[in-house]
Amino acid sequence: MSTENPTPPDGYERFESNDPDSDVPTVELEPGEVLDGLVLDLTEGEGDYGPWYRLKIKDESRGVVRYFAKDEVKRAAAQDRIEVGEQIWVAMATDEVTLERDDGSTHDYNPTKVAFPGGS
């Protein structure tokens, strides 16, 4: 095993990342917090626990942020209800809900809600 850090050979130019999203913070909502703004991007993937969805939102008060969809937001994304270029409202409820798992154990959490313009 080598103890020196490898360097590219002569004549190679090292890649420098210019990821425009590198400065975009990821938001984890707390009970009572809201995201309200324009959906700039929607990325989806598959993980150990099933599908996941990450939104990039231009929030009215936070600026551009990333948010991993939970609860209603995840279900809305799975049903193709969330569209890039459209407004979205996401909030974490202040009331706790108890979820009973298949093994009989319980888990308390605050559900996340979603709404779209056009409601009455």
Coordinates of N, CA and C in Angstrom, one line a residue:
M1 N 0.9 -1.2 0.0 CA 0.0 0.0 0.0 C 0.9 1.2 0.0
S2 N 0.6 2.2 -0.9 CA 1.4 3.4 -1.0 C 1.0 4.4 0.1
T3 N 2.0 5.2 0.5 CA 1.7 6.2 1.6 C 1.6 7.6 0.9
E4 N 1.9 7.7 -0.4 CA 1.9 9.0 -1.0 C 0.5 9.1 -1.7
N5 N 0.0 10.4 -1.7 CA -1.2 10.7 -2.3 C -1.0 10.7 -3.8
P6 N -1.8 9.9 -4.6 CA -1.6 9.9 -6.0 C -1.9 11.2 -6.7
T7 N -1.1 11.5 -7.7 CA -1.3 12.7 -8.5 C -1.4 12.3 -10.0
P8 N -2.1 13.1 -10.8 CA -2.3 12.8 -12.2 C -0.9 12.8 -12.9
P9 N -0.8 12.0 -14.0 CA 0.4 12.0 -14.7 C 0.6 13.4 -15.5
D10 N 1.8 13.6 -15.9 CA 2.1 14.8 -16.7 C 1.3 14.8 -17.9
G11 N 0.7 16.0 -18.3 CA -0.1 16.1 -19.5 C -1.6 15.9 -19.2
Y12 N -2.0 15.6 -17.9 CA -3.4 15.4 -17.6 C -3.8 16.7 -16.8
E13 N -5.0 17.1 -17.1 CA -5.6 18.2 -16.4 C -6.6 17.7 -15.4
R14 N -6.4 18.1 -14.2 CA -7.3 17.6 -13.1 C -8.7 18.2 -13.2
F15 N -9.8 17.4 -13.1 CA -11.1 17.9 -13.1 C -11.4 18.7 -11.9
E16 N -12.0 19.9 -12.0 CA -12.4 20.7 -10.9 C -13.9 20.9 -11.0
S17 N -14.6 20.5 -10.0 CA -16.1 20.5 -10.0 C -16.6 21.9 -9.9
N18 N -17.5 22.2 -10.7 CA -18.2 23.5 -10.7 C -19.7 23.2 -10.5
D19 N -20.0 22.4 -9.6 CA -21.4 22.0 -9.4 C -22.2 23.2 -8.9
P20 N -23.2 23.7 -9.7 CA -23.9 24.9 -9.2 C -24.8 24.6 -8.0
D21 N -25.0 23.3 -7.6 CA -25.8 23.0 -6.5 C -25.0 22.8 -5.2
S22 N -23.7 23.0 -5.3 CA -22.8 22.7 -4.2 C -23.1 23.7 -3.0
D23 N -23.6 24.8 -3.3 CA -23.8 25.8 -2.3 C -25.3 25.8 -1.8
V24 N -26.1 24.9 -2.4 CA -27.5 24.9 -2.1 C -27.7 24.0 -0.8
P25 N -28.2 24.7 0.3 CA -28.4 23.9 1.5 C -29.6 22.9 1.4
T26 N -29.5 21.8 2.2 CA -30.6 20.9 2.3 C -31.4 21.3 3.6
V27 N -32.7 21.4 3.5 CA -33.5 21.8 4.6 C -34.2 20.6 5.2
E28 N -34.2 20.5 6.5 CA -34.8 19.5 7.3 C -35.9 20.3 8.1
L29 N -37.2 20.2 7.8 CA -38.2 21.0 8.5 C -38.4 20.5 9.9
E30 N -38.7 21.5 10.8 CA -39.0 21.2 12.2 C -40.6 21.4 12.3
P31 N -41.2 20.9 13.3 CA -42.6 21.1 13.5 C -43.0 22.6 13.4
G32 N -44.0 22.9 12.6 CA -44.4 24.3 12.4 C -43.7 25.1 11.3
E33 N -42.7 24.5 10.7 CA -41.9 25.2 9.7 C -42.6 24.9 8.3
V34 N -42.3 25.9 7.4 CA -43.0 25.9 6.1 C -41.9 26.2 5.0
L35 N -42.1 25.5 3.9 CA -41.4 25.9 2.6 C -42.5 26.3 1.7
D36 N -42.3 27.5 1.0 CA -43.3 28.0 0.1 C -42.6 28.7 -1.0
G37 N -42.7 28.1 -2.2 CA -42.0 28.7 -3.3 C -42.2 27.9 -4.6
L38 N -41.3 28.2 -5.5 CA -41.3 27.6 -6.9 C -40.4 26.4 -6.9
V39 N -40.9 25.3 -7.5 CA -40.1 24.1 -7.7 C -39.2 24.3 -8.9
L40 N -37.9 24.2 -8.6 CA -36.9 24.4 -9.7 C -36.4 23.1 -10.3
D41 N -36.5 22.0 -9.5 CA -36.0 20.7 -10.0 C -36.6 19.6 -9.1
L42 N -36.8 18.5 -9.7 CA -37.2 17.3 -9.0 C -36.4 16.1 -9.4
T43 N -35.7 15.5 -8.5 CA -34.8 14.4 -8.7 C -35.4 13.2 -8.0
E44 N -35.4 12.0 -8.7 CA -35.9 10.8 -8.0 C -34.8 9.7 -8.1
G45 N -34.9 8.8 -7.2 CA -34.0 7.6 -7.2 C -34.6 6.5 -6.4
E46 N -33.8 5.4 -6.3 CA -34.3 4.3 -5.6 C -33.2 3.9 -4.5
G47 N -33.6 3.7 -3.3 CA -32.7 3.4 -2.2 C -33.1 2.1 -1.5
D48 N -32.4 1.9 -0.4 CA -32.7 0.6 0.4 C -34.1 0.5 0.9
Y49 N -34.7 1.7 1.1 CA -36.1 1.7 1.6 C -37.1 2.1 0.6
G50 N -36.8 2.0 -0.7 CA -37.7 2.3 -1.8 C -37.4 3.6 -2.5
P51 N -38.4 4.2 -3.2 CA -38.1 5.4 -4.0 C -37.9 6.6 -3.1
W52 N -37.1 7.6 -3.5 CA -36.9 8.8 -2.9 C -37.0 10.0 -3.9
Y53 N -37.4 11.2 -3.4 CA -37.6 12.3 -4.2 C -36.9 13.5 -3.6
R54 N -36.1 14.3 -4.3 CA -35.5 15.5 -3.8 C -35.9 16.6 -4.6
L55 N -36.4 17.7 -4.0 CA -36.9 18.9 -4.7 C -35.9 20.0 -4.4
K56 N -35.7 20.8 -5.5 CA -35.0 22.1 -5.3 C -36.1 23.1 -5.4
I57 N -36.2 23.9 -4.3 CA -37.3 24.9 -4.2 C -36.7 26.3 -4.0
K58 N -37.2 27.3 -4.7 CA -36.9 28.7 -4.5 C -37.9 29.2 -3.5
D59 N -37.5 29.0 -2.2 CA -38.4 29.4 -1.1 C -38.5 30.9 -0.9
E60 N -39.7 31.4 -0.6 CA -39.9 32.8 -0.4 C -38.9 33.5 0.6
S61 N -38.6 32.8 1.7 CA -37.8 33.4 2.8 C -36.4 32.8 2.8
R62 N -36.2 31.6 2.4 CA -34.9 30.9 2.5 C -34.0 31.1 1.3
G63 N -34.6 31.4 0.2 CA -33.8 31.3 -1.1 C -33.9 29.9 -1.6
V64 N -32.9 29.5 -2.4 CA -32.9 28.2 -3.1 C -32.4 27.1 -2.1
V65 N -33.2 26.1 -1.9 CA -32.9 25.0 -0.9 C -33.3 23.7 -1.6
R66 N -32.7 22.6 -1.0 CA -33.1 21.3 -1.4 C -33.9 20.7 -0.3
Y67 N -34.8 19.8 -0.6 CA -35.7 19.2 0.4 C -36.0 17.7 -0.1
F68 N -35.7 16.8 0.8 CA -36.1 15.4 0.6 C -37.5 15.2 1.0
A69 N -38.3 14.7 0.0 CA -39.8 14.6 0.2 C -40.1 13.5 1.3
K70 N -41.1 13.9 2.1 CA -41.6 12.9 3.2 C -43.1 13.0 3.1
D71 N -43.7 11.9 3.6 CA -45.1 11.8 3.8 C -45.9 12.3 2.6
E72 N -46.8 13.3 2.7 CA -47.7 13.7 1.6 C -46.9 14.2 0.4
V73 N -45.7 14.8 0.7 CA -44.9 15.3 -0.4 C -44.4 14.2 -1.3
K74 N -43.9 13.1 -0.6 CA -43.4 11.9 -1.3 C -44.5 11.2 -2.1
R75 N -45.7 11.2 -1.5 CA -46.8 10.6 -2.2 C -47.2 11.4 -3.4
A76 N -47.2 12.7 -3.3 CA -47.5 13.6 -4.4 C -46.5 13.5 -5.5
A77 N -45.2 13.4 -5.2 CA -44.1 13.2 -6.2 C -44.3 11.8 -6.9
A78 N -44.6 10.8 -6.1 CA -44.8 9.5 -6.7 C -46.0 9.4 -7.7
Q79 N -47.0 10.3 -7.5 CA -48.2 10.4 -8.3 C -48.0 11.5 -9.4
D80 N -46.8 11.9 -9.6 CA -46.5 13.0 -10.6 C -47.3 14.2 -10.5
R81 N -47.6 14.6 -9.2 CA -48.4 15.8 -9.0 C -47.5 17.0 -8.8
I82 N -46.2 16.8 -8.5 CA -45.3 18.0 -8.4 C -44.6 18.2 -9.7
E83 N -44.7 19.5 -10.2 CA -44.1 19.9 -11.4 C -43.1 21.0 -11.3
V84 N -42.0 20.8 -12.0 CA -41.0 21.8 -12.1 C -41.6 23.1 -12.7
G85 N -41.3 24.2 -12.1 CA -41.9 25.5 -12.6 C -43.2 25.9 -12.0
E86 N -43.7 25.0 -11.1 CA -45.0 25.3 -10.4 C -44.7 25.6 -8.9
Q87 N -45.6 26.3 -8.3 CA -45.5 26.7 -6.9 C -45.9 25.5 -6.0
I88 N -45.3 25.4 -4.8 CA -45.6 24.4 -3.8 C -45.5 24.9 -2.4
W89 N -46.3 24.4 -1.5 CA -46.3 24.7 -0.1 C -46.1 23.4 0.6
V90 N -45.1 23.4 1.5 CA -44.7 22.2 2.3 C -44.6 22.6 3.7
A91 N -45.3 21.9 4.6 CA -45.2 22.2 6.1 C -45.1 21.0 6.9
M92 N -44.4 21.1 8.0 CA -44.4 20.0 9.0 C -45.4 20.4 10.1
A93 N -46.4 19.5 10.3 CA -47.4 19.7 11.3 C -46.8 19.8 12.7
T94 N -47.5 20.5 13.6 CA -47.1 20.5 15.0 C -47.6 19.4 15.9
D95 N -48.7 18.8 15.4 CA -49.3 17.6 16.1 C -48.6 16.3 15.8
E96 N -48.3 15.5 16.8 CA -47.6 14.2 16.5 C -48.6 13.2 16.2
V97 N -48.2 12.2 15.4 CA -49.0 11.1 15.0 C -48.2 9.8 15.4
T98 N -48.9 8.8 15.9 CA -48.2 7.6 16.3 C -48.4 6.5 15.2
L99 N -47.3 6.0 14.7 CA -47.3 5.0 13.7 C -47.0 3.6 14.3
E100 N -47.8 2.6 14.1 CA -47.5 1.3 14.6 C -46.9 0.5 13.5
R101 N -45.8 -0.1 13.7 CA -45.0 -0.9 12.8 C -45.6 -2.3 12.8
D102 N -45.2 -3.1 11.8 CA -45.6 -4.5 11.6 C -45.2 -5.3 12.8
D103 N -44.0 -5.0 13.5 CA -43.5 -5.7 14.6 C -44.2 -5.3 15.9
G104 N -45.2 -4.4 15.9 CA -45.9 -4.0 17.1 C -45.3 -2.8 17.8
S105 N -44.1 -2.4 17.4 CA -43.4 -1.2 18.0 C -44.1 0.1 17.4
T106 N -44.0 1.2 18.1 CA -44.6 2.4 17.7 C -43.5 3.5 17.5
H107 N -43.9 4.5 16.7 CA -43.0 5.6 16.4 C -43.8 6.8 16.3
D108 N -43.5 7.9 17.1 CA -44.2 9.1 17.0 C -43.4 10.1 16.1
Y109 N -44.2 10.8 15.2 CA -43.6 11.7 14.3 C -44.5 12.8 13.9
N110 N -44.0 13.9 13.4 CA -44.9 15.0 12.9 C -45.0 14.9 11.4
P111 N -46.2 14.7 10.9 CA -46.4 14.5 9.4 C -46.1 15.7 8.7
T112 N -45.7 15.5 7.4 CA -45.4 16.6 6.5 C -46.6 16.7 5.5
K113 N -47.1 18.0 5.3 CA -48.2 18.2 4.4 C -47.8 19.0 3.2
V114 N -48.5 18.9 2.1 CA -48.2 19.6 0.9 C -49.5 20.2 0.3
A115 N -49.4 21.4 -0.3 CA -50.6 22.0 -1.0 C -50.1 22.7 -2.3
F116 N -51.0 22.9 -3.2 CA -50.6 23.5 -4.5 C -51.6 24.6 -4.7
P117 N -51.2 25.7 -5.5 CA -52.2 26.7 -5.8 C -53.4 26.2 -6.6
G118 N -54.5 26.9 -6.5 CA -55.7 26.5 -7.2 C -56.8 25.9 -6.3
G119 N -56.5 25.7 -5.1 CA -57.5 25.2 -4.1 C -58.4 26.3 -3.8
S120 N -59.6 25.9 -3.2 CA -60.6 26.9 -2.8 C -60.6 27.1 -1.4

